[in-house]
Coordinates of C-alpha atoms in Angstrom, one line a residue:
M1 CA 270.2 172.0 24.0
M2 CA 267.5 172.5 26.6
N3 CA 268.3 174.8 29.5
V4 CA 266.9 173.1 32.5
Y5 CA 267.3 176.1 34.8
D6 CA 265.4 178.4 32.5
S7 CA 262.6 175.8 32.1
V8 CA 262.3 175.5 35.9
V9 CA 262.3 179.3 36.6
R10 CA 260.3 180.5 33.6
G11 CA 258.1 177.5 33.1
T12 CA 259.0 177.0 29.5
Q13 CA 258.9 173.2 29.7
A14 CA 255.9 171.2 30.8
S15 CA 256.9 169.8 34.2
R16 CA 253.9 168.9 36.4
L17 CA 256.0 168.0 39.5
I18 CA 259.2 169.8 40.4
L19 CA 261.1 168.5 43.4
I20 CA 263.6 170.8 45.1
E21 CA 266.0 169.0 47.4
D22 CA 267.8 171.4 49.8
S23 CA 269.3 171.5 53.3
F24 CA 269.8 173.8 56.2
L25 CA 273.0 175.2 54.8
A26 CA 271.7 175.4 51.2
K27 CA 268.1 176.5 51.3
G28 CA 266.0 176.3 48.1
Q29 CA 263.3 178.9 49.0
F30 CA 264.9 181.4 46.5
L31 CA 263.7 179.0 43.7
L32 CA 260.1 179.3 45.0
H33 CA 260.5 183.1 44.8
L34 CA 261.8 183.0 41.2
I35 CA 259.2 180.5 40.1
S36 CA 256.3 182.5 41.6
A37 CA 257.6 185.7 40.0
N38 CA 257.4 184.0 36.6
R39 CA 253.9 182.5 37.0
K40 CA 251.8 185.7 36.9
S41 CA 249.2 184.3 34.6
Y42 CA 248.2 181.6 37.2
D43 CA 246.8 181.5 40.6
I44 CA 249.6 180.6 43.0
H45 CA 248.9 178.9 46.2
V46 CA 251.6 178.4 48.8
L47 CA 251.1 175.6 51.4
C48 CA 253.1 176.9 54.4
Y49 CA 254.2 173.9 56.5
K50 CA 257.5 175.3 57.7
N51 CA 257.1 178.9 58.6
L52 CA 254.3 181.4 59.5
V53 CA 252.5 183.0 56.6
S54 CA 254.0 186.4 57.6
K55 CA 257.5 185.0 57.0
Y56 CA 256.5 183.7 53.5
Q57 CA 255.0 187.1 52.6
T58 CA 258.4 188.6 53.0
L59 CA 260.1 185.9 51.0
F60 CA 257.8 185.9 48.0
P61 CA 257.2 188.8 45.6
S62 CA 254.3 191.1 46.4
L63 CA 251.8 189.9 43.8
S64 CA 248.0 189.8 43.9
N65 CA 247.9 186.2 42.4
I66 CA 249.7 184.6 45.4
Q67 CA 247.6 183.2 48.2
Y68 CA 249.1 181.6 51.4
H69 CA 247.6 178.8 53.4
D70 CA 248.6 178.3 57.0
C71 CA 249.2 174.6 57.2
L72 CA 251.1 174.7 60.5
I73 CA 247.7 174.7 62.2
N74 CA 246.6 171.7 60.2
I75 CA 249.8 169.8 60.6
S76 CA 249.7 170.2 64.4
S77 CA 246.1 169.2 64.8
L78 CA 245.8 167.1 61.7
N79 CA 242.5 168.8 60.8
L80 CA 243.1 168.6 57.0
S81 CA 245.4 166.5 55.0
M82 CA 247.5 167.9 52.1
Y83 CA 245.1 166.2 49.7
E84 CA 242.1 167.8 51.3
I85 CA 243.7 171.3 51.3
V86 CA 244.5 171.0 47.6
S87 CA 240.9 169.8 46.9
C88 CA 239.5 172.9 48.6
I89 CA 241.8 175.1 46.6
V90 CA 240.8 173.6 43.3
E91 CA 237.1 173.8 44.1
K92 CA 237.2 177.5 44.8
S93 CA 239.5 178.5 41.9
T94 CA 238.4 179.5 38.4
R95 CA 241.8 179.8 36.8
K96 CA 244.8 177.5 36.2
I97 CA 246.7 176.8 39.4
V98 CA 250.4 176.5 40.5
I99 CA 250.9 175.0 44.0
L100 CA 254.1 175.5 46.0
I101 CA 254.7 173.2 49.0
D102 CA 257.3 174.2 51.6
S103 CA 258.1 171.9 52.9
L104 CA 257.0 168.3 52.4
S105 CA 259.6 167.2 55.0
M106 CA 257.6 169.0 57.8
Y107 CA 254.4 167.2 56.7
L108 CA 256.3 163.9 56.6
L109 CA 257.4 164.2 60.2
L110 CA 253.8 163.8 61.4
T111 CA 252.4 161.7 58.6
G112 CA 253.5 158.3 57.4
F113 CA 255.5 158.2 54.1
R114 CA 253.1 155.8 52.4
K115 CA 250.2 158.1 53.1
V116 CA 252.1 161.2 51.9
Y117 CA 253.4 159.4 48.8
K118 CA 249.9 158.3 47.8
E119 CA 248.5 161.8 48.4
L120 CA 251.2 163.2 46.2
L121 CA 250.4 160.7 43.4
D122 CA 246.8 161.6 43.6
I123 CA 247.4 165.3 43.7
T124 CA 249.7 165.2 40.7
S125 CA 247.2 163.2 38.7
S126 CA 246.0 165.4 35.8
D127 CA 242.7 163.4 35.8
K128 CA 241.8 164.4 39.3
F129 CA 243.0 168.0 39.3
P130 CA 243.2 169.2 35.7
K131 CA 243.2 172.9 36.9
V132 CA 246.6 172.4 38.5
V133 CA 249.3 172.9 35.9
Q134 CA 252.3 172.5 38.3
F135 CA 253.4 171.4 41.7
V136 CA 256.7 172.6 43.2
V137 CA 257.7 170.6 46.3
V138 CA 260.6 171.3 48.7
V139 CA 262.2 168.5 50.6
H140 CA 265.1 168.7 53.1
K141 CA 267.7 166.0 52.7
D142 CA 269.0 166.6 56.2
V143 CA 265.5 165.8 57.6
T144 CA 263.9 163.3 55.2
E145 CA 265.4 159.8 54.7
V146 CA 267.4 159.1 51.6
N147 CA 265.3 156.2 50.3
Q148 CA 262.2 158.4 50.7
I149 CA 263.7 161.1 48.6
E150 CA 264.6 158.5 46.0
H151 CA 261.0 157.5 45.8
L152 CA 259.9 161.1 45.3
K153 CA 262.5 161.6 42.6
N154 CA 261.1 158.7 40.7
I155 CA 257.7 160.4 40.4
C156 CA 258.8 163.9 39.6
K157 CA 259.5 165.3 36.2
T158 CA 262.2 167.8 37.3
H159 CA 264.6 167.4 40.2
V160 CA 266.7 170.3 41.5
C161 CA 269.4 169.6 44.1
V162 CA 270.7 172.7 46.0
Q163 CA 274.2 172.2 47.5
S164 CA 276.3 174.4 49.7
T165 CA 279.9 175.6 49.2
N166 CA 282.5 177.2 51.5
N167 CA 280.8 180.5 50.8
P168 CA 277.3 180.6 52.3
L169 CA 276.1 182.9 49.5
I170 CA 277.5 180.7 46.7
L171 CA 275.4 177.6 45.8
N172 CA 275.8 174.8 43.4
L173 CA 272.7 173.5 41.5
T174 CA 272.3 170.1 39.9
L175 CA 269.2 170.0 37.7
E176 CA 267.7 166.9 36.1
H177 CA 264.7 166.9 33.7
K178 CA 263.2 163.7 32.4
R179 CA 262.1 163.8 28.8
S180 CA 259.2 161.8 27.5
N181 CA 261.6 159.5 25.5
G182 CA 263.1 158.3 28.8
K183 CA 266.3 160.3 28.5
C184 CA 267.4 162.8 31.2
V185 CA 268.9 166.2 30.7
V186 CA 271.4 167.1 33.4
Q187 CA 272.7 170.6 34.1
K188 CA 275.1 171.8 36.7
L189 CA 275.3 175.5 37.7
K190 CA 276.9 177.8 40.3
G191 CA 275.5 181.1 41.4
E192 CA 275.4 183.8 44.0
L193 CA 272.3 184.2 46.2
K194 CA 271.4 187.9 46.5
S195 CA 269.5 189.6 49.3
D196 CA 266.4 190.0 47.2
S197 CA 266.2 186.2 46.6
T198 CA 267.5 186.5 43.1
F199 CA 270.2 184.1 41.9
K200 CA 273.0 185.4 39.8
L201 CA 274.7 182.7 37.8
I202 CA 278.5 182.8 38.1
N203 CA 279.3 180.2 35.5
D204 CA 278.0 177.0 33.9
L205 CA 280.1 174.2 35.3
S206 CA 279.3 172.0 32.4
P207 CA 277.0 172.1 29.4
P208 CA 273.7 170.2 29.8
K209 CA 274.1 166.5 29.2
I210 CA 271.6 164.0 28.0
E211 CA 271.7 160.7 29.9
E212 CA 269.8 157.5 29.5
D213 CA 267.0 156.8 32.0
K214 CA 268.7 155.8 35.2
G215 CA 266.1 153.1 35.8
I216 CA 265.1 151.8 39.2
P217 CA 267.4 152.6 42.2
T218 CA 268.7 149.4 43.7
N219 CA 268.2 150.5 47.3
L220 CA 264.4 150.8 47.2
A221 CA 263.8 147.2 48.3
S222 CA 265.5 144.2 49.9
F223 CA 265.2 142.3 46.6
K224 CA 266.2 143.1 43.0
L225 CA 263.6 145.1 41.0
D226 CA 265.3 144.7 37.6
L227 CA 267.5 142.3 35.6
Q228 CA 271.0 142.6 34.2
D229 CA 271.6 142.1 30.5
S230 CA 273.0 138.6 31.0
E231 CA 270.0 137.6 33.1
K232 CA 267.6 139.0 30.4
K233 CA 269.4 137.0 27.7
A234 CA 269.3 133.8 29.8
K235 CA 265.6 134.4 30.3
E236 CA 264.9 134.8 26.6
E237 CA 266.9 131.7 25.7
L238 CA 265.2 129.4 28.2
I239 CA 262.9 126.8 26.7
L240 CA 260.1 125.7 29.0
P241 CA 258.9 122.1 28.8
Y242 CA 255.3 122.9 28.1
T243 CA 256.2 124.9 25.0
L244 CA 257.0 121.7 23.2
V245 CA 253.3 121.0 22.6
Q246 CA 253.1 124.3 20.8
I247 CA 255.5 123.2 18.1
P248 CA 253.4 122.4 14.9
S249 CA 253.4 118.8 13.9
N250 CA 251.8 116.7 11.0
T251 CA 251.4 113.6 13.1
G252 CA 248.4 114.8 15.0
G253 CA 248.1 114.9 18.8
M254 CA 251.0 113.5 20.8
I255 CA 252.0 113.0 24.4
H256 CA 255.4 114.2 25.3
Y257 CA 256.9 112.4 28.3
V258 CA 260.4 112.5 29.6
P259 CA 261.3 109.4 31.8
D260 CA 262.6 110.0 35.3
E261 CA 265.0 107.8 37.2
A262 CA 262.5 107.4 40.0
D263 CA 259.8 106.0 37.7
D264 CA 258.4 102.6 38.9
W265 CA 257.9 100.5 35.8
D266 CA 255.4 97.7 36.7
E267 CA 254.2 95.2 34.2
E268 CA 250.4 95.1 33.8
D269 CA 250.0 91.4 34.7
P270 CA 253.3 89.8 35.7
D271 CA 251.6 86.6 37.1
D272 CA 249.2 86.2 34.1
D273 CA 246.3 85.7 36.6
L274 CA 244.2 88.7 35.6
E275 CA 241.5 88.4 33.0
I276 CA 242.5 91.4 30.8

């Protein structure tokens, strides 16, 4: 059975977009620390939207392959978009790249969701940025709207939800990884957050479970985006009138007409005064 936690931290499974959902009481920055420590063969670029670069330098391991980008200046003056920053990084890099974004919620506050969503789709496109092997994005559920997070979850390969407990140093993790066959592996963990940003697992609350694809959330639009089984069956059994002409016949061409109650049946020459 696949261990989702190990695949996230060590990068053992291909996951182009990892979404970390956290909150003020349950911060997920320790996952960025663990991920960067296990990506030594890549160039790591941290887009700093939340704190100053100096703060991130104390949070992340001291490695020569990590570069920091002060996006607080860009987000306040809107000089460069997230897409433009990533484009500049890719142009200058000669190796494979891992990009960490902390946090997308801060960027969303000054940029419309539609624009950010499109940027993220373009950025995670392997055709446009083949050098980038992985994006790790942090979003705060106490800042970003629920329906926006649901949209982001739909386009990510792996989703990690960090939840608080009564003990501020004990965190619950719910990890979901979408497989290529449409099924989803779900794993729930509990662990203790150490002062050096490491995470010591206390116990596995439940073994990883494989679930069917959850499909489209019902709260993304004011109308239904999918059909129930009964509706699908009724749709398949419906015979449309124009399909009658497609039934093979040995009598040649025919005109199929179904009389209607409102039809006005007039004789061609009721007075017999027309020369027909």
